[in-house]
């Protein structure tokens, strides 16, 4: 059982949980993730330790409230409560080497995964420029980035009435495309790194490849066990089958089969929608949601 030491809403729908998890805090490296199950009858979801203290034995996780599990965590877990199970650290650490000038891009909540990696790259002597493309109410970690990397750029925008996730994602993709191109022209990075929805990462890749700049992307296929056994996170990379949980999550963007990844990411959207609706109905019945 993992005690929640602190819980805070950092930005709209972006919740930080500081969790007592000494065995993870002791070993985790930038780029790795955990798989957690918050509730007895709940699903397992991958999340990224954003900061940690090896001595004090805690990690922070930041969730974007997207669907049933992240909403349920926010509704039912508070400071002093316990997360049932956290497995990790899982996956491979990000490559820690001197690239020179790095452009690291986080789309929406992808920025939380960029943070530990970008900070470590900067500490290694790279010049790191980070770009966060996000709706303004969801911009987070701005001060933390400003003190950790050479330059932090926020490409924010206001939300319009009636926008759902699709409209937000389209706006992000549009803005990220423009800004990444500008930054490549101005800053001439030696290496590009991205985290975010697969469609957005593919679009950034299409720009980066015009310039022939090496690029790595953290991939987010559906993950279940996180140990290479279930096959849920299967992706084709360089024509070979890889499991993002044990072979990734970072891969050479030039080798990723982006279209397959995008297609597979939407496999469960009907079930995810239904699970959220059922939970919202339950909350309404209890008088906890409108
Ligand atoms: C390596 C990795 C690290 C991640 N780190 C973070 C993080 O630090 N913070 C954060 O907010 N999110 C992170 N995610 C995404 C996070 O796992 C999903 O947002 C979460 O599972 C949503 O669950 P839900 O029930 O709230 O939403 P749902 O409605 O069930 O799903 C919403 C969307 O989340 C994604 N998703 C759902 N279940 C899974 C799953 N089991 N595995 C992977 N993706 C899933 C899918 O794209 C889905 O369409 C990470 C994903 C991966 C693969
Ligand atoms: S999550 Fe099961 S094989 Fe990767």
CSV table of C-alpha atoms and ligand atoms in Angstrom, one decimal:
chain,number,residue,atom,x,y,z
A,1,UNK,CA,0.0,0.0,0.0
A,2,UNK,CA,1.3,3.4,-1.0
A,3,UNK,CA,0.3,6.4,1.1
A,4,UNK,CA,-0.6,9.7,-0.5
A,5,UNK,CA,1.5,12.3,1.3
A,6,UNK,CA,0.2,15.2,-0.6
A,7,UNK,CA,-2.4,15.9,-3.3
A,8,UNK,CA,-2.7,19.1,-5.3
A,9,UNK,CA,-4.4,20.4,-8.4
A,10,UNK,CA,-1.5,22.0,-10.3
A,11,UNK,CA,-3.6,23.2,-13.2
A,12,UNK,CA,-7.1,22.5,-14.6
A,13,UNK,CA,-7.7,18.7,-14.4
A,14,UNK,CA,-4.0,18.1,-13.7
A,15,UNK,CA,-3.6,16.5,-10.3
A,16,UNK,CA,-0.3,15.8,-8.5
A,17,UNK,CA,0.0,13.0,-6.0
A,18,UNK,CA,3.1,12.8,-3.8
A,19,UNK,CA,3.3,9.1,-2.9
A,20,UNK,CA,5.4,7.2,-0.4
A,21,UNK,CA,7.1,4.5,-2.5
A,22,UNK,CA,10.6,4.0,-1.2
A,23,UNK,CA,11.6,1.1,-3.5
A,24,UNK,CA,10.6,3.0,-6.6
A,25,UNK,CA,12.2,6.3,-5.4
A,26,UNK,CA,15.4,4.5,-4.8
A,27,UNK,CA,15.8,3.1,-8.3
A,28,UNK,CA,13.8,5.2,-10.8
A,29,UNK,CA,15.6,6.9,-13.7
A,30,UNK,CA,14.4,9.6,-16.0
A,31,UNK,CA,12.2,8.0,-18.8
A,32,UNK,CA,10.9,5.2,-16.7
A,33,UNK,CA,7.3,4.7,-15.6
A,34,UNK,CA,5.2,2.8,-13.2
A,35,UNK,CA,1.9,0.9,-13.5
A,36,UNK,CA,-0.5,1.5,-10.7
A,37,UNK,CA,-3.8,0.1,-9.6
A,38,UNK,CA,-5.5,2.5,-7.3
A,39,UNK,CA,-8.5,0.4,-6.3
A,40,UNK,CA,-9.3,-3.3,-5.6
A,41,UNK,CA,-11.6,-3.5,-8.7
A,42,UNK,CA,-9.8,-0.9,-10.7
A,43,UNK,CA,-7.8,-1.0,-13.9
A,44,UNK,CA,-4.0,-0.7,-14.1
A,45,UNK,CA,-2.7,2.5,-15.7
A,46,UNK,CA,0.8,3.6,-16.6
A,47,UNK,CA,2.0,6.9,-15.1
A,48,UNK,CA,5.4,8.6,-14.9
A,49,UNK,CA,7.3,9.6,-11.7
A,50,UNK,CA,8.0,13.3,-12.3
A,51,UNK,CA,10.1,14.0,-9.3
A,52,UNK,CA,11.4,11.9,-6.5
A,53,UNK,CA,13.5,11.9,-3.3
A,54,UNK,CA,15.6,8.8,-2.9
A,55,UNK,CA,16.3,9.6,0.8
A,56,UNK,CA,12.8,10.4,1.9
A,57,UNK,CA,11.3,7.6,-0.3
A,58,UNK,CA,8.6,9.5,-2.3
A,59,UNK,CA,7.7,10.1,-5.9
A,60,UNK,CA,5.3,12.5,-7.5
A,61,UNK,CA,2.8,11.4,-10.2
A,62,UNK,CA,0.7,13.9,-12.2
A,63,UNK,CA,-2.5,12.7,-13.8
A,64,UNK,CA,-4.5,14.4,-16.4
A,65,UNK,CA,-8.2,13.6,-15.6
A,66,UNK,CA,-9.1,11.8,-18.9
A,67,UNK,CA,-11.4,9.0,-18.1
A,68,UNK,CA,-12.7,6.7,-15.5
A,69,UNK,CA,-9.6,5.8,-13.6
A,70,UNK,CA,-8.0,9.3,-13.4
A,71,UNK,CA,-11.4,10.8,-12.5
A,72,UNK,CA,-12.0,8.1,-9.9
A,73,UNK,CA,-8.6,8.7,-8.3
A,74,UNK,CA,-9.4,12.4,-8.1
A,75,UNK,CA,-12.9,11.8,-6.6
A,76,UNK,CA,-11.9,9.0,-4.2
A,77,UNK,CA,-8.3,9.5,-3.2
A,78,UNK,CA,-7.0,12.2,-0.8
A,79,UNK,CA,-4.0,13.0,1.3
A,80,UNK,CA,-3.6,10.2,3.8
A,81,UNK,CA,-5.3,7.6,1.6
A,82,UNK,CA,-3.5,4.7,0.1
A,83,UNK,CA,-2.9,3.5,-3.5
A,84,UNK,CA,-3.3,-0.2,-3.6
A,85,UNK,CA,-0.5,-1.2,-5.9
A,86,UNK,CA,2.4,0.5,-7.8
A,87,UNK,CA,4.7,-1.7,-9.9
A,88,UNK,CA,8.0,-0.2,-11.1
A,89,UNK,CA,10.2,1.4,-12.1
A,90,UNK,CA,9.4,-0.1,-15.5
A,91,UNK,CA,10.8,0.5,-19.0
A,92,UNK,CA,14.1,1.8,-20.1
A,93,UNK,CA,15.6,5.0,-18.9
A,94,UNK,CA,16.0,7.7,-21.5
A,95,UNK,CA,19.4,7.8,-23.2
A,96,UNK,CA,21.7,9.9,-21.0
A,97,UNK,CA,24.3,11.4,-23.3
A,98,UNK,CA,25.6,14.6,-24.8
A,99,UNK,CA,23.5,15.4,-27.9
A,100,UNK,CA,24.4,19.1,-28.0
A,101,UNK,CA,21.3,21.3,-28.4
A,102,UNK,CA,18.0,19.4,-27.7
A,103,UNK,CA,14.5,20.4,-28.5
A,104,UNK,CA,12.2,18.5,-26.1
A,105,UNK,CA,8.4,18.8,-26.8
A,106,UNK,CA,5.6,17.9,-24.5
A,107,UNK,CA,2.0,18.0,-25.8
A,108,UNK,CA,-0.6,18.6,-23.0
A,109,UNK,CA,0.3,16.3,-20.1
A,110,UNK,CA,3.2,14.8,-22.1
A,111,UNK,CA,5.2,17.7,-20.6
A,112,UNK,CA,5.3,15.9,-17.2
A,113,UNK,CA,7.2,13.1,-18.7
A,114,UNK,CA,9.6,15.5,-20.4
A,115,UNK,CA,10.5,17.1,-17.1
A,116,UNK,CA,12.8,14.6,-15.5
A,117,UNK,CA,14.5,13.7,-18.8
A,118,UNK,CA,15.0,17.4,-19.8
A,119,UNK,CA,16.4,18.2,-16.4
A,120,UNK,CA,18.9,15.3,-16.5
A,121,UNK,CA,20.0,16.2,-20.1
A,122,UNK,CA,20.6,19.8,-19.0
A,123,UNK,CA,22.6,18.6,-16.0
A,124,UNK,CA,24.7,16.4,-18.3
A,125,UNK,CA,25.8,19.6,-20.2
A,126,UNK,CA,23.3,19.6,-23.1
A,127,UNK,CA,21.6,22.9,-24.0
A,128,UNK,CA,17.9,22.0,-23.6
A,129,UNK,CA,15.0,23.9,-25.0
A,130,UNK,CA,11.6,22.7,-23.9
A,131,UNK,CA,8.3,23.4,-25.6
A,132,UNK,CA,5.0,22.9,-23.9
A,133,UNK,CA,1.9,23.1,-26.2
A,134,UNK,CA,-1.3,23.1,-24.1
A,135,UNK,CA,-4.5,24.9,-23.4
A,136,UNK,CA,-3.7,27.8,-21.1
A,137,UNK,CA,-5.7,26.5,-18.1
A,138,UNK,CA,-3.7,23.3,-18.3
A,139,UNK,CA,-0.2,24.8,-18.4
A,140,UNK,CA,1.9,23.3,-15.6
A,141,UNK,CA,5.4,23.0,-14.2
A,142,UNK,CA,6.4,26.4,-15.9
A,143,UNK,CA,8.6,27.6,-13.0
A,144,UNK,CA,10.2,24.1,-12.6
A,145,UNK,CA,11.2,24.0,-16.2
A,146,UNK,CA,12.4,27.6,-16.2
A,147,UNK,CA,14.9,26.8,-13.5
A,148,UNK,CA,15.9,23.4,-14.9
A,149,UNK,CA,16.6,24.0,-18.7
A,150,UNK,CA,18.2,26.7,-20.9
A,151,UNK,CA,14.9,27.9,-22.4
A,152,UNK,CA,11.3,27.0,-21.7
A,153,UNK,CA,8.7,28.0,-24.2
A,154,UNK,CA,4.9,27.7,-23.6
A,155,UNK,CA,2.7,27.7,-26.6
A,156,UNK,CA,-0.7,28.2,-24.9
A,157,UNK,CA,-4.1,28.9,-26.1
A,158,UNK,CA,-7.5,29.6,-24.7
A,159,UNK,CA,-10.3,27.0,-24.7
A,160,UNK,CA,-13.4,27.8,-26.7
A,161,UNK,CA,-16.9,27.1,-25.6
A,162,UNK,CA,-18.0,23.6,-26.5
A,163,UNK,CA,-14.6,22.2,-27.3
A,164,UNK,CA,-14.0,18.5,-26.4
A,165,UNK,CA,-10.8,16.5,-26.5
A,166,UNK,CA,-10.8,16.2,-30.3
A,167,UNK,CA,-10.9,20.0,-30.9
A,168,UNK,CA,-8.2,20.5,-28.2
A,169,UNK,CA,-6.0,17.9,-29.9
A,170,UNK,CA,-6.5,19.5,-33.3
A,171,UNK,CA,-5.5,22.9,-32.0
A,172,UNK,CA,-2.4,21.4,-30.3
A,173,UNK,CA,-1.3,19.7,-33.4
A,174,UNK,CA,-1.7,22.8,-35.5
A,175,UNK,CA,0.2,25.0,-33.0
A,176,UNK,CA,2.9,22.4,-32.3
A,177,UNK,CA,3.5,22.1,-36.1
A,178,UNK,CA,4.0,25.8,-36.5
A,179,UNK,CA,6.1,26.3,-33.4
A,180,UNK,CA,8.4,23.3,-33.9
A,181,UNK,CA,9.2,24.4,-37.5
A,182,UNK,CA,10.0,27.9,-36.2
A,183,UNK,CA,12.2,26.6,-33.4
A,184,UNK,CA,14.1,24.2,-35.8
A,185,UNK,CA,14.8,27.2,-38.1
A,186,UNK,CA,15.8,29.5,-35.2
A,187,UNK,CA,17.6,27.1,-32.8
A,188,UNK,CA,18.9,24.4,-35.1
A,189,UNK,CA,18.7,21.6,-32.6
A,190,UNK,CA,20.9,18.5,-32.9
A,191,UNK,CA,18.2,16.2,-31.4
A,192,UNK,CA,14.4,16.3,-31.0
A,193,UNK,CA,12.4,14.5,-28.3
A,194,UNK,CA,8.6,14.3,-28.0
A,195,UNK,CA,5.9,13.0,-25.6
A,196,UNK,CA,2.2,13.3,-26.3
A,197,UNK,CA,-0.7,11.8,-28.3
A,198,UNK,CA,0.6,9.7,-31.2
A,199,UNK,CA,-1.1,11.8,-33.9
A,200,UNK,CA,0.7,14.9,-32.6
A,201,UNK,CA,4.0,13.2,-32.4
A,202,UNK,CA,3.7,11.9,-35.9
A,203,UNK,CA,3.0,15.4,-37.2
A,204,UNK,CA,6.1,16.7,-35.4
A,205,UNK,CA,8.1,13.8,-36.9
A,206,UNK,CA,7.0,14.7,-40.4
A,207,UNK,CA,8.5,18.2,-39.9
A,208,UNK,CA,11.7,17.0,-38.2
A,209,UNK,CA,12.4,14.5,-40.9
A,210,UNK,CA,12.4,17.3,-43.5
A,211,UNK,CA,15.5,18.6,-41.7
A,212,UNK,CA,17.0,15.1,-41.1
A,213,UNK,CA,17.4,15.7,-37.3
A,214,UNK,CA,17.6,12.6,-35.1
A,215,UNK,CA,14.5,12.2,-33.1
A,216,UNK,CA,13.2,10.0,-30.3
A,217,UNK,CA,9.6,9.7,-29.1
A,218,UNK,CA,8.1,8.2,-26.0
A,219,UNK,CA,5.2,6.1,-27.1
A,220,UNK,CA,2.0,5.6,-25.2
A,221,UNK,CA,0.2,2.5,-26.5
A,222,UNK,CA,-2.2,0.8,-24.1
A,223,UNK,CA,-0.3,-1.0,-21.4
A,224,UNK,CA,-1.7,-3.7,-19.1
A,225,UNK,CA,1.0,-5.7,-17.3
A,226,UNK,CA,4.1,-3.6,-18.2
A,227,UNK,CA,6.3,-6.7,-18.3
A,228,UNK,CA,6.2,-7.8,-21.9
A,229,UNK,CA,3.8,-10.7,-21.3
A,230,UNK,CA,0.3,-9.4,-22.4
A,231,UNK,CA,1.2,-7.9,-25.8
A,232,UNK,CA,-1.1,-5.0,-25.3
A,233,UNK,CA,1.6,-2.4,-26.0
A,234,UNK,CA,2.8,-4.0,-29.2
A,235,UNK,CA,4.3,-1.6,-31.8
A,236,UNK,CA,6.2,-2.1,-35.0
A,237,UNK,CA,9.6,-0.3,-34.9
A,238,UNK,CA,12.0,-0.7,-37.8
A,239,UNK,CA,9.8,-3.5,-39.2
A,240,UNK,CA,10.1,-5.6,-36.0
A,241,UNK,CA,7.5,-6.2,-33.2
A,242,UNK,CA,8.5,-4.4,-30.1
A,243,UNK,CA,6.7,-4.1,-26.7
A,244,UNK,CA,6.8,-0.4,-25.6
A,245,UNK,CA,6.8,-1.5,-21.9
A,246,UNK,CA,10.1,-3.4,-22.0
A,247,UNK,CA,11.7,-2.2,-25.3
A,248,UNK,CA,10.7,1.4,-24.8
A,249,UNK,CA,8.9,3.6,-24.0
A,250,UNK,CA,11.4,5.7,-26.1
A,251,UNK,CA,12.0,4.8,-29.7
A,252,UNK,CA,13.7,6.2,-32.8
A,253,UNK,CA,10.9,8.2,-34.4
A,254,UNK,CA,12.2,7.4,-37.9
A,255,UNK,CA,11.5,3.7,-37.3
A,256,UNK,CA,8.1,3.8,-35.6
A,257,UNK,CA,5.0,2.6,-37.5
A,258,UNK,CA,3.0,5.7,-36.6
A,259,UNK,CA,-0.1,4.8,-38.4
A,260,UNK,CA,-0.4,1.5,-36.7
A,261,UNK,CA,0.2,3.1,-33.3
A,262,UNK,CA,-2.5,5.7,-33.9
A,263,UNK,CA,-4.9,3.0,-35.1
A,264,UNK,CA,-4.3,0.8,-32.1
A,265,UNK,CA,-4.6,3.7,-29.6
A,266,UNK,CA,-8.2,4.1,-30.5
A,267,UNK,CA,-9.1,0.4,-30.1
A,268,UNK,CA,-10.8,0.7,-26.7
A,269,UNK,CA,-12.3,4.2,-27.0
A,270,UNK,CA,-15.9,3.0,-27.0
A,271,UNK,CA,-15.3,0.9,-23.8
A,272,UNK,CA,-13.4,3.8,-22.2
A,273,UNK,CA,-16.3,6.1,-22.9
A,274,UNK,CA,-18.8,3.6,-21.5
A,275,UNK,CA,-16.7,3.1,-18.4
A,276,UNK,CA,-16.6,6.8,-17.8
A,277,UNK,CA,-20.4,7.2,-18.4
A,278,UNK,CA,-21.2,4.4,-15.9
A,279,UNK,CA,-18.9,6.0,-13.3
A,280,UNK,CA,-20.4,9.5,-13.9
A,281,UNK,CA,-23.9,8.0,-13.5
A,282,UNK,CA,-22.9,6.4,-10.2
A,283,UNK,CA,-21.5,9.8,-9.0
A,284,UNK,CA,-24.7,11.5,-10.0
A,285,UNK,CA,-26.7,9.0,-8.1
A,286,UNK,CA,-24.6,9.7,-5.1
A,287,UNK,CA,-25.0,13.5,-5.6
A,288,UNK,CA,-21.2,13.8,-6.4
A,289,UNK,CA,-21.3,15.1,-10.0
A,290,UNK,CA,-23.6,17.2,-12.2
B,1,LIG,C1,4.6,5.0,-20.4
B,1,LIG,C2,3.4,5.8,-20.1
B,1,LIG,C3,3.5,6.8,-19.2
B,1,LIG,C4,2.4,7.6,-19.0
B,1,LIG,N1,2.5,8.7,-18.0
B,1,LIG,C5,1.4,9.5,-17.8
B,1,LIG,C6,1.5,10.5,-16.8
B,1,LIG,O1,2.5,10.7,-16.2
B,1,LIG,N2,0.4,11.2,-16.6
B,1,LIG,C7,-0.8,11.0,-17.2
B,1,LIG,O2,-1.8,11.7,-17.0
B,1,LIG,N3,-0.9,10.0,-18.1
B,1,LIG,C8,0.2,9.2,-18.4
B,1,LIG,N4,0.0,8.2,-19.3
B,1,LIG,C9,-1.3,8.0,-19.9
B,1,LIG,C10,-2.2,7.4,-18.9
B,1,LIG,O3,-1.8,6.0,-18.7
B,1,LIG,C11,-3.7,7.5,-19.3
B,1,LIG,O4,-4.0,8.8,-19.3
B,1,LIG,C12,-4.6,6.7,-18.4
B,1,LIG,O5,-4.4,5.4,-18.5
B,1,LIG,C13,-6.0,7.1,-18.6
B,1,LIG,O6,-6.9,6.3,-17.9
B,1,LIG,P1,-8.4,6.7,-17.7
B,1,LIG,O7,-9.1,5.5,-17.2
B,1,LIG,O8,-8.5,7.9,-16.8
B,1,LIG,O9,-8.9,7.1,-19.1
B,1,LIG,P2,-9.6,6.2,-20.2
B,1,LIG,O10,-10.8,6.8,-20.7
B,1,LIG,O11,-9.5,4.7,-19.9
B,1,LIG,O12,-8.5,6.4,-21.4
B,1,LIG,C14,-8.2,7.6,-22.0
B,1,LIG,C15,-7.0,7.5,-22.9
B,1,LIG,O13,-5.9,7.2,-22.0
B,1,LIG,C16,-5.1,6.2,-22.7
B,1,LIG,N5,-5.1,5.0,-21.8
B,1,LIG,C17,-6.1,4.4,-21.2
B,1,LIG,N6,-5.7,3.3,-20.5
B,1,LIG,C18,-4.4,3.1,-20.8
B,1,LIG,C19,-3.5,2.1,-20.4
B,1,LIG,N7,-3.8,1.1,-19.7
B,1,LIG,N8,-2.2,2.3,-20.9
B,1,LIG,C20,-1.8,3.4,-21.7
B,1,LIG,N9,-2.7,4.3,-22.0
B,1,LIG,C21,-4.0,4.2,-21.6
B,1,LIG,C22,-5.6,5.9,-24.0
B,1,LIG,O14,-5.0,6.8,-24.9
B,1,LIG,C23,-7.1,6.3,-23.8
B,1,LIG,O15,-7.7,6.6,-25.0
B,1,LIG,C24,1.1,7.4,-19.6
B,1,LIG,C25,1.0,6.3,-20.5
B,1,LIG,C26,2.1,5.6,-20.8
B,1,LIG,C27,2.0,4.4,-21.8
B,2,LIG,S1,2.0,-3.9,-21.3
B,2,LIG,FE1,1.8,-6.0,-21.7
B,2,LIG,S2,3.4,-6.4,-23.1
B,2,LIG,FE2,3.6,-4.3,-22.6
